[in-house]
PDB file of C-alpha atoms in Angstrom:
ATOM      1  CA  UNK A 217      62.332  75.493 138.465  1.00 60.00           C
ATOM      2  CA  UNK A 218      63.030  74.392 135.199  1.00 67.00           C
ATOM      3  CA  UNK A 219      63.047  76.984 132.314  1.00 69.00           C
ATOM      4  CA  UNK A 220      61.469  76.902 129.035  1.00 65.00           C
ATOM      5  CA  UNK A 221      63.660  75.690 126.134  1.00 71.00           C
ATOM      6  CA  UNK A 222      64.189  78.983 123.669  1.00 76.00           C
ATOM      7  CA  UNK A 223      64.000  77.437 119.921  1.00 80.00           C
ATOM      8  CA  UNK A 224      66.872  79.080 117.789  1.00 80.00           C
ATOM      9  CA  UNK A 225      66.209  78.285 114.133  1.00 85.00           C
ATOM     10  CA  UNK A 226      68.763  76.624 112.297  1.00 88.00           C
ATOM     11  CA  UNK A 227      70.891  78.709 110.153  1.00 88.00           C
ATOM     12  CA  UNK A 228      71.124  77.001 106.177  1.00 91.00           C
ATOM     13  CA  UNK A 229      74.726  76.242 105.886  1.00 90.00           C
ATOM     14  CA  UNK A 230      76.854  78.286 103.628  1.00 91.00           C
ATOM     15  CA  UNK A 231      79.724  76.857 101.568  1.00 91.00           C
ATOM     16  CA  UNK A 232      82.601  78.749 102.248  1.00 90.00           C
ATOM     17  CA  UNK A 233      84.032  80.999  99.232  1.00 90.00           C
ATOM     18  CA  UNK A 234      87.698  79.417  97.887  1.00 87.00           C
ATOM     19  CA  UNK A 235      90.341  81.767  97.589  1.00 88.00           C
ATOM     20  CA  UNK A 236      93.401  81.645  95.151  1.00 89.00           C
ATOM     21  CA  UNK A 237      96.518  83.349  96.914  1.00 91.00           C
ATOM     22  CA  UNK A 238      98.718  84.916  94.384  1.00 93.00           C
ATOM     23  CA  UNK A 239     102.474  85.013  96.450  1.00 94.00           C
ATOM     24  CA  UNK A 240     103.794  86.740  93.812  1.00 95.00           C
ATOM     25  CA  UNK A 241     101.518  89.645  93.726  1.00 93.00           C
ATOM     26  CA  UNK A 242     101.600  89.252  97.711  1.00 93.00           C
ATOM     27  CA  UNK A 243     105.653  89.794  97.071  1.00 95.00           C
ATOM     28  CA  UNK A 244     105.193  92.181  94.895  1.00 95.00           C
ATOM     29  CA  UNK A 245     102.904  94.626  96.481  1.00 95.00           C
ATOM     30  CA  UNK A 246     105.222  94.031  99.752  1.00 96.00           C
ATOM     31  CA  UNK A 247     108.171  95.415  97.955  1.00 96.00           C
ATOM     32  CA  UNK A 248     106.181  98.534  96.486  1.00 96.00           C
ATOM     33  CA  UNK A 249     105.445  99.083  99.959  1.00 95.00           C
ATOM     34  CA  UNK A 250     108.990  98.834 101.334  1.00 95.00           C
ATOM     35  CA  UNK A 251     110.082 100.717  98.283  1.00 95.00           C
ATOM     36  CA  UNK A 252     107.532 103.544  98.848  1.00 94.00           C
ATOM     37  CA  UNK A 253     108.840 103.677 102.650  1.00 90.00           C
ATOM     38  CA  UNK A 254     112.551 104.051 101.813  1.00 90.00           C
ATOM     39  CA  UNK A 255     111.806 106.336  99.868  1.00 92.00           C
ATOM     40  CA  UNK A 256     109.823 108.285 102.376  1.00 90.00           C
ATOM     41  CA  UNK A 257     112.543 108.053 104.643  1.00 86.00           C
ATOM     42  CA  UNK A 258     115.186 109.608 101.855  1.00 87.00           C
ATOM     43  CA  UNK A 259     113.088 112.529 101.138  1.00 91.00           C
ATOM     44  CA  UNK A 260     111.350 113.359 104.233  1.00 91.00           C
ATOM     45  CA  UNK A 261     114.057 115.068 106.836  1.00 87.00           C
ATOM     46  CA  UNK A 262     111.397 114.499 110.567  1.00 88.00           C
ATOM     47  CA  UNK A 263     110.673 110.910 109.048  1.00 85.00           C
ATOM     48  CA  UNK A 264     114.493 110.000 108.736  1.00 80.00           C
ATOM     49  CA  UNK A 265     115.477 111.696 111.985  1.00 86.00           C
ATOM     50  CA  UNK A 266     112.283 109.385 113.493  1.00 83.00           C
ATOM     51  CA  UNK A 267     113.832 106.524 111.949  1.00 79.00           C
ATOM     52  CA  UNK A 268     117.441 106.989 112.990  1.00 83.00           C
ATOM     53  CA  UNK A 269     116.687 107.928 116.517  1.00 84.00           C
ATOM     54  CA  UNK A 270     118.171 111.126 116.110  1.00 81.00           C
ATOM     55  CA  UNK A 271     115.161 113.545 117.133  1.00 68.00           C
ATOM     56  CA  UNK A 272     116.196 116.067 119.440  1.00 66.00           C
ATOM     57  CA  UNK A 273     113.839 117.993 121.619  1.00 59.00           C
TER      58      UNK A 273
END
């Protein structure tokens, strides 16, 4: 038995937005992060044992 066709409007098409990358800020923000984590791991004693491998139970 054939079934009835189900109509789905048309969505309107949307243009999609154009994004500028900025590497340098993308650099950037990747070295404050790697700076922030180093220094996490300098000052933190359970992070740098974590790091190391050197947790003991």
């Amino acid at each position: 038995m054939k079934q009835p066709e189900q109509n789905t409007p048309k969505l309107p098409w949307v243009a999609p937005e154009l994004i500028v990358i900025d590497v340098k800020l993308i650099n950037q923000q990747a070295m404050d992060q790697e700076a922030e984590l180093l220094n996490y791991l300098a000052t933190d004693e359970n992070a740098f044992k974590l790091f190391t491998g050197s947790t003991t139970r």
